[in-house]
mmCIF file of N, CA, C and O in Angstrom:
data_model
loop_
_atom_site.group_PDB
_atom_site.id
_atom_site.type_symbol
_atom_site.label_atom_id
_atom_site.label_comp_id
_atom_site.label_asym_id
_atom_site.label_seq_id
_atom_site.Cartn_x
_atom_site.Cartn_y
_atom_site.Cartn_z
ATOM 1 N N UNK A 1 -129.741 0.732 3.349
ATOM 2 C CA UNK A 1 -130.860 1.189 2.531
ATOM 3 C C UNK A 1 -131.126 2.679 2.763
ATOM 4 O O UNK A 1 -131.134 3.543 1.886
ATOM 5 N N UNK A 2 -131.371 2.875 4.240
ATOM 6 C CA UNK A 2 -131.339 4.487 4.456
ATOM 7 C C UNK A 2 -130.283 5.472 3.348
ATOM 8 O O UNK A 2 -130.726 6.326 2.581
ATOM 9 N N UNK A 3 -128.976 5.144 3.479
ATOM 10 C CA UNK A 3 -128.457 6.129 2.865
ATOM 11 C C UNK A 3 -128.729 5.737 1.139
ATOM 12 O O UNK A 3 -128.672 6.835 0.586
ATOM 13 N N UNK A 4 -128.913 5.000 0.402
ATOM 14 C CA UNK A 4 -129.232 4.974 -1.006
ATOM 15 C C UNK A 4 -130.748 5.700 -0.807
ATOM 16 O O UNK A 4 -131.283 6.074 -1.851
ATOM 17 N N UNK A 5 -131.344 5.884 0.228
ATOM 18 C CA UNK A 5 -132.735 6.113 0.231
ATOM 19 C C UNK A 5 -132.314 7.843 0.176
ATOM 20 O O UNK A 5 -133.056 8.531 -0.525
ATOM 21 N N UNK A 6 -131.257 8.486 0.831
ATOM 22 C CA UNK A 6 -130.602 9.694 0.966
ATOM 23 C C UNK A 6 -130.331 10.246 -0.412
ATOM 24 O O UNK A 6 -130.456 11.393 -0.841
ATOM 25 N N UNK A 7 -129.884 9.010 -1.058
ATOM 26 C CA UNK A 7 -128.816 9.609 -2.409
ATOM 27 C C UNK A 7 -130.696 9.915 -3.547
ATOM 28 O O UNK A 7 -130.866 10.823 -4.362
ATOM 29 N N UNK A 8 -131.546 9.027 -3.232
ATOM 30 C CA UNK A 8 -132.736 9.026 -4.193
ATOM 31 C C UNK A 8 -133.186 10.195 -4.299
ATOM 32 O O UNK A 8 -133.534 10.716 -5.359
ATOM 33 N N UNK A 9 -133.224 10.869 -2.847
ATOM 34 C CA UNK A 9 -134.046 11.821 -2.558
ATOM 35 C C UNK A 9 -132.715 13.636 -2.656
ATOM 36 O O UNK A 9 -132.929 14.848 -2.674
ATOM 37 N N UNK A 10 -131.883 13.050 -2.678
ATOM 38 C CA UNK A 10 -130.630 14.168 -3.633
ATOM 39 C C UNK A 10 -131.252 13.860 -4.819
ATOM 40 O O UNK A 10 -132.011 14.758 -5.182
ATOM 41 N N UNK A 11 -131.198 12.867 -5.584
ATOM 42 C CA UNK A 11 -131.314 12.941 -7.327
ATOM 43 C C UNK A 11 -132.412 13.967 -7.740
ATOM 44 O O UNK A 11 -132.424 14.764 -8.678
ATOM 45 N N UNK A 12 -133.768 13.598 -6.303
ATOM 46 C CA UNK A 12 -135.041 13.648 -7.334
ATOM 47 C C UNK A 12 -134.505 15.441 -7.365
ATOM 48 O O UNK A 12 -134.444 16.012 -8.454
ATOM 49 N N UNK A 13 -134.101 16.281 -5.894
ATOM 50 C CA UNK A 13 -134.278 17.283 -5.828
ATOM 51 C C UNK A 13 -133.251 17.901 -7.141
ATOM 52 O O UNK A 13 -133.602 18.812 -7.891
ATOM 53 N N UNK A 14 -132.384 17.431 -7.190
ATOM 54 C CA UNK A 14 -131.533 17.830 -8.408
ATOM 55 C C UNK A 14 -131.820 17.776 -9.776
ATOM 56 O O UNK A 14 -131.497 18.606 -10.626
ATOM 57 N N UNK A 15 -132.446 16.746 -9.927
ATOM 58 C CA UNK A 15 -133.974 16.242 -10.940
ATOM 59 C C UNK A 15 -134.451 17.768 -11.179
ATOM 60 O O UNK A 15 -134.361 18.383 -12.241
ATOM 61 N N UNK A 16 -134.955 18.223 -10.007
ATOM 62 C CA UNK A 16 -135.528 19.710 -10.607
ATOM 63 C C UNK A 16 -134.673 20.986 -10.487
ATOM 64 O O UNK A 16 -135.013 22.105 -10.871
ATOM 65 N N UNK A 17 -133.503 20.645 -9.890
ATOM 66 C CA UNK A 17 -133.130 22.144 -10.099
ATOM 67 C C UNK A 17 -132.337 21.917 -11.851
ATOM 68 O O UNK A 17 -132.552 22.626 -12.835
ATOM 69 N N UNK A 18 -131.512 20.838 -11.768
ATOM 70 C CA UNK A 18 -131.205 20.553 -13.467
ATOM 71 C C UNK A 18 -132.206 20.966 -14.333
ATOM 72 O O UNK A 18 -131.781 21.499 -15.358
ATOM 73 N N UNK A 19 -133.764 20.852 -14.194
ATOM 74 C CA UNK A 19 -134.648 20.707 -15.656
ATOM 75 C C UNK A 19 -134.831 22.785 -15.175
ATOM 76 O O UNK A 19 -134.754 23.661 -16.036
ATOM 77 N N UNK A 20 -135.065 23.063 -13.672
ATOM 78 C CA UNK A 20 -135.412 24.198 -13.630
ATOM 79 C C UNK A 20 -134.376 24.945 -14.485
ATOM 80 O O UNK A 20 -134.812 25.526 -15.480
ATOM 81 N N UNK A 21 -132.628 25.022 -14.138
ATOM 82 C CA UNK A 21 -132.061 25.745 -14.308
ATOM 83 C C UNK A 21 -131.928 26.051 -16.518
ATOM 84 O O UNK A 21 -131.167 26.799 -17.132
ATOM 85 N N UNK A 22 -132.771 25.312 -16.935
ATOM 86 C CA UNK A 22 -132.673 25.942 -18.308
ATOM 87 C C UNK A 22 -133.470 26.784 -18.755
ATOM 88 O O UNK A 22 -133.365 27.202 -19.909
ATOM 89 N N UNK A 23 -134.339 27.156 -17.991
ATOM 90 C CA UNK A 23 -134.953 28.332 -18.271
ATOM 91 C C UNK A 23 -135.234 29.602 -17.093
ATOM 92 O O UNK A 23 -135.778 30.705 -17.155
ATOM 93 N N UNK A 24 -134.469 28.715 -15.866
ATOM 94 C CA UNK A 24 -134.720 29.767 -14.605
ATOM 95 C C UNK A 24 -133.966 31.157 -14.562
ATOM 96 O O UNK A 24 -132.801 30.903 -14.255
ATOM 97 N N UNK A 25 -134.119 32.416 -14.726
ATOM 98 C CA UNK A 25 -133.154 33.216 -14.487
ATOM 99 C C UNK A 25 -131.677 33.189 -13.524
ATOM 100 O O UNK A 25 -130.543 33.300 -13.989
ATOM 101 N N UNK A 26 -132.048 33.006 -12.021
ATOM 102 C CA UNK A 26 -130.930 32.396 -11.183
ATOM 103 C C UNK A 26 -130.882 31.244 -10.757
ATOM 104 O O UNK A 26 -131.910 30.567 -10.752
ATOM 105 N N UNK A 27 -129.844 30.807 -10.357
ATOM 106 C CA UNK A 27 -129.536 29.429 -9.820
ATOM 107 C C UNK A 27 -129.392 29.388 -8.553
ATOM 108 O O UNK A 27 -128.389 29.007 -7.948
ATOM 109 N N UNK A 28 -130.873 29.971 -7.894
ATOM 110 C CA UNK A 28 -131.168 29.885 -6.209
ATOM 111 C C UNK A 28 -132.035 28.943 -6.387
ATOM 112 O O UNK A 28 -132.796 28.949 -7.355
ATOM 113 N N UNK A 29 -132.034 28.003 -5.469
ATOM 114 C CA UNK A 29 -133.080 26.953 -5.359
ATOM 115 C C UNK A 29 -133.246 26.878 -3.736
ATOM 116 O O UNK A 29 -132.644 27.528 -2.881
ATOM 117 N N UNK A 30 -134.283 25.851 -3.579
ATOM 118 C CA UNK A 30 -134.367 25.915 -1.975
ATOM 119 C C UNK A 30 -133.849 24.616 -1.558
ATOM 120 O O UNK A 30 -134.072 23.781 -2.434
ATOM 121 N N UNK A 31 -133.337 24.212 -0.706
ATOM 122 C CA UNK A 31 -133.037 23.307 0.021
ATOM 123 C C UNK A 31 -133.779 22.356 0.475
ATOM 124 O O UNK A 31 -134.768 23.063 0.667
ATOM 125 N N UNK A 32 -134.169 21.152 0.862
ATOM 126 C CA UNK A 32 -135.066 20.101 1.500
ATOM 127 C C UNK A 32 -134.501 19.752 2.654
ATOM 128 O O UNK A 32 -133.289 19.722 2.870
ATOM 129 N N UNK A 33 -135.429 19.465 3.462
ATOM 130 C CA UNK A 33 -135.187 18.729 5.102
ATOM 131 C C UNK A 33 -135.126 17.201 5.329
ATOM 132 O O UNK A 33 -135.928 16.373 5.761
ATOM 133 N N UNK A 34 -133.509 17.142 4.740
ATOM 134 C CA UNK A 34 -133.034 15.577 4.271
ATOM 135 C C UNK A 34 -133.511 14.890 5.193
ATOM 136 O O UNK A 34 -134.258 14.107 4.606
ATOM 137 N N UNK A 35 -133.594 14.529 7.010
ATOM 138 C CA UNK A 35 -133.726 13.646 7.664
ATOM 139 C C UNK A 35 -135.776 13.468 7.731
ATOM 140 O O UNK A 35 -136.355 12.384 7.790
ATOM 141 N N UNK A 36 -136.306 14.526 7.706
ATOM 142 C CA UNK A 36 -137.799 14.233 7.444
ATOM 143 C C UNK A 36 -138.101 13.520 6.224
ATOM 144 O O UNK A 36 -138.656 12.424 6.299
ATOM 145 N N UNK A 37 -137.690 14.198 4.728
ATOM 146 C CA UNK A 37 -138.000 13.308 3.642
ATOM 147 C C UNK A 37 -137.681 11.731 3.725
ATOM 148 O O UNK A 37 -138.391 10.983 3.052
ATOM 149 N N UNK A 38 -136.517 11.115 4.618
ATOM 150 C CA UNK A 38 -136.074 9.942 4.295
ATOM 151 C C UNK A 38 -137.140 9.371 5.496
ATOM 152 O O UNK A 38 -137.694 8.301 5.242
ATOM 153 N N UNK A 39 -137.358 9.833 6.398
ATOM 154 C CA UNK A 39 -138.311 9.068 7.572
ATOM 155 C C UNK A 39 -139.699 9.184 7.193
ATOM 156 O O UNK A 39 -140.610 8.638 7.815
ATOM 157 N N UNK A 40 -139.906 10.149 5.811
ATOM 158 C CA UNK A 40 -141.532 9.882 5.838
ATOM 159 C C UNK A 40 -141.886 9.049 4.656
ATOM 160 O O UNK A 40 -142.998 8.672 4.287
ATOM 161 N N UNK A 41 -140.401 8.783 4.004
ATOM 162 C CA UNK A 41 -140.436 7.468 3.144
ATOM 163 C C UNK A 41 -140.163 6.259 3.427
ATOM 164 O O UNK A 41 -139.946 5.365 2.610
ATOM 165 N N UNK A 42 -140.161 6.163 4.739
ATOM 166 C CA UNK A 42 -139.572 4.639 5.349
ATOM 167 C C UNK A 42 -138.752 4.000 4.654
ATOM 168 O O UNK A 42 -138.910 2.787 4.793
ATOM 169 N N UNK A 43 -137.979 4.262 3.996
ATOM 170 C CA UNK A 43 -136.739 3.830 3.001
ATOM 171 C C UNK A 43 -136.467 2.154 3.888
ATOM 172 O O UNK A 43 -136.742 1.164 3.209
ATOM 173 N N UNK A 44 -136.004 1.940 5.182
ATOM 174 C CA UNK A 44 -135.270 1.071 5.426
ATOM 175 C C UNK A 44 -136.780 -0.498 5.111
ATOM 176 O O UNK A 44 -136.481 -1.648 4.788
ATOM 177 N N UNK A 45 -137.964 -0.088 5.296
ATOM 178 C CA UNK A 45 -139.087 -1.180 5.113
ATOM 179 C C UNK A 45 -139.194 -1.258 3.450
ATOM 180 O O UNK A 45 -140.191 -1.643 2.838
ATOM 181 N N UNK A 46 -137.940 -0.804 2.857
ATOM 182 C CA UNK A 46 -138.556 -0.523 1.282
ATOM 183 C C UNK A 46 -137.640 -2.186 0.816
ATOM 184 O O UNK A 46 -136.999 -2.659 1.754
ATOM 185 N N UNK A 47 -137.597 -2.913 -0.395
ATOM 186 C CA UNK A 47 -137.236 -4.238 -1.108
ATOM 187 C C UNK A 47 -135.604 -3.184 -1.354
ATOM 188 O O UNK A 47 -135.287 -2.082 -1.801
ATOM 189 N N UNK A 48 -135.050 -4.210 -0.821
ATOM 190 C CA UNK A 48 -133.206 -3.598 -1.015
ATOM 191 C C UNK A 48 -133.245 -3.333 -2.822
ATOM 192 O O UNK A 48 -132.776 -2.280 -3.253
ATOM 193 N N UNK A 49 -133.828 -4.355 -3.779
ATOM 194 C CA UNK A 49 -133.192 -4.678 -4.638
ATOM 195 C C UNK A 49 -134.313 -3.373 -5.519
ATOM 196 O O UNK A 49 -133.682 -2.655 -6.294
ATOM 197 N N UNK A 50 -135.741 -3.103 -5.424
ATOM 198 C CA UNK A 50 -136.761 -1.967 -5.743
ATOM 199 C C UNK A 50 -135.588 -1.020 -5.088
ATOM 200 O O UNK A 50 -134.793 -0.850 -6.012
ATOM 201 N N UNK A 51 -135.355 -0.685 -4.527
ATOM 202 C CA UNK A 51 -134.581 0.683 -3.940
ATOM 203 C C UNK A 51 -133.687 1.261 -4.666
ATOM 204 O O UNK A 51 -133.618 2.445 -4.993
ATOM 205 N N UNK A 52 -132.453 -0.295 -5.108
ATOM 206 C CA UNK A 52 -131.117 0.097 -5.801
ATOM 207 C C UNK A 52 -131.384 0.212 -7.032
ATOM 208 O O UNK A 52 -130.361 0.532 -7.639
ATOM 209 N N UNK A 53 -133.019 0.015 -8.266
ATOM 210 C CA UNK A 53 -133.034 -0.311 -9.262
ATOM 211 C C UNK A 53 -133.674 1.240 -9.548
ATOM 212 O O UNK A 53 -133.358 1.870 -10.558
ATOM 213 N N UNK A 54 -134.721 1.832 -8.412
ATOM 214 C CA UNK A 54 -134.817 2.981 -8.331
ATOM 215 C C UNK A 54 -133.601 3.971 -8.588
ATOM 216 O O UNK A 54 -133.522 4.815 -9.481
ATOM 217 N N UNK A 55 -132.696 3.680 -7.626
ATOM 218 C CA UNK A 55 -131.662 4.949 -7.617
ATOM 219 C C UNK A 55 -131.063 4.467 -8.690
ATOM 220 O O UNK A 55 -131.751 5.203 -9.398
ATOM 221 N N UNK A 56 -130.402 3.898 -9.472
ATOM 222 C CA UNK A 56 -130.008 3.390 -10.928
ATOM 223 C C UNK A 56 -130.597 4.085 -11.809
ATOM 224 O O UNK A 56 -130.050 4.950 -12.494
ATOM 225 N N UNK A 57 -132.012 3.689 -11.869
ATOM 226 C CA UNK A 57 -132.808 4.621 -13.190
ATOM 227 C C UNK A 57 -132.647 6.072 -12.972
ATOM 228 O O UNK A 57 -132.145 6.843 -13.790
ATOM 229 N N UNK A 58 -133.129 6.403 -11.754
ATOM 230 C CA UNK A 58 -133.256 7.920 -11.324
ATOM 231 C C UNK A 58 -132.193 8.446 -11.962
ATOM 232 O O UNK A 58 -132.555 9.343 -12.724
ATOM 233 N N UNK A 59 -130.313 8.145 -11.966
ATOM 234 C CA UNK A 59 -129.329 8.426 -12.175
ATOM 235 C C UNK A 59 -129.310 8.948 -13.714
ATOM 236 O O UNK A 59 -129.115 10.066 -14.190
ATOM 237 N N UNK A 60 -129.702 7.198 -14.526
ATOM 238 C CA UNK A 60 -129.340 7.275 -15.770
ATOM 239 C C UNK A 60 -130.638 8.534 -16.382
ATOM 240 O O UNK A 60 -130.271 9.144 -17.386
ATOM 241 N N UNK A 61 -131.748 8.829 -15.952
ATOM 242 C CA UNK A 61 -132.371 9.683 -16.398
ATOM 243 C C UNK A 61 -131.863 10.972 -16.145
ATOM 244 O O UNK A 61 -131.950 11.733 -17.109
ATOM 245 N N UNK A 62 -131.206 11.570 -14.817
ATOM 246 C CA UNK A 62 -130.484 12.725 -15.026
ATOM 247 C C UNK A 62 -129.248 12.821 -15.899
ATOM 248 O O UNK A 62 -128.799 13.904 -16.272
ATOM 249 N N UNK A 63 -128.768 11.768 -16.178
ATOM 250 C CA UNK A 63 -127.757 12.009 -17.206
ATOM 251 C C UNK A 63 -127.968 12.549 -18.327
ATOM 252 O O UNK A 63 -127.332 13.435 -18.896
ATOM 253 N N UNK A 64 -129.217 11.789 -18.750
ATOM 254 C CA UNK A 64 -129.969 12.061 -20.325
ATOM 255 C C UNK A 64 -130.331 13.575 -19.956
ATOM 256 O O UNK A 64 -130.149 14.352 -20.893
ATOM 257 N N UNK A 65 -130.753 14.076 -18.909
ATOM 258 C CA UNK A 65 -130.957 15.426 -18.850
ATOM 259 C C UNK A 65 -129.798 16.719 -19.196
ATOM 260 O O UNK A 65 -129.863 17.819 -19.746
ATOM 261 N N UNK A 66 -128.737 15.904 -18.540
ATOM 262 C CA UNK A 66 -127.263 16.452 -18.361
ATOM 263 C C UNK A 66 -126.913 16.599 -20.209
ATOM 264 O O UNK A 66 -126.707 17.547 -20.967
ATOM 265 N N UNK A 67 -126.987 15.150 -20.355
ATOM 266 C CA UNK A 67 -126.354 15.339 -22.074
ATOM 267 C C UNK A 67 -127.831 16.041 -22.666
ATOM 268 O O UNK A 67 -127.686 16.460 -23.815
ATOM 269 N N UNK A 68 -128.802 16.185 -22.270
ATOM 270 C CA UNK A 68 -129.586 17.462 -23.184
ATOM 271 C C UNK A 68 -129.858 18.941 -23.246
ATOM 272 O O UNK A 68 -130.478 19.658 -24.032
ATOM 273 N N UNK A 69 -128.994 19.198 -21.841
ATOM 274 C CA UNK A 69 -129.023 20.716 -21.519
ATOM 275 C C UNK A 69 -128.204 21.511 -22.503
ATOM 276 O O UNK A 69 -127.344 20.857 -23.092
ATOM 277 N N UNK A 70 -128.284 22.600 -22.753
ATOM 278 C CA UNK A 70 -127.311 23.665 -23.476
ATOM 279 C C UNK A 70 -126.252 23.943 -22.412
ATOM 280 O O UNK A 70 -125.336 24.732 -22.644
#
């Protein structure tokens, strides 16, 4: 669960540099402090099956972002 809890918390941040980068001048973004975000979400006390249905949607919504960018 931890590491799908890893991959959630990649999407969301990519989530914003994807929506940032269509109107951001550069493509500097900042980085997150992967092992704090996943321990202050207790990922491993989270429902296996809420977790994997999370990172699923999260996915298919950056896609739709992907196929709407210029």
């Amino acid at each position: 669960i931890q590491i799908i809890g890893h991959l959630i918390d990649s999407a969301n941040n990519n989530h914003r540099r994807f929506t940032k980068a269509q109107w951001q001048d550069n493509m500097i973004f900042n980085g997150y402090a992967q092992a704090e975000w996943v321990t202050a979400q207790n990922y491993q006390a989270v429902d296996w099956q809420q977790i994997l249905d999370l990172w699923t949607l999260y996915n298919l919504h950056i896609c739709y972002i992907m196929e709407n960018t210029p």
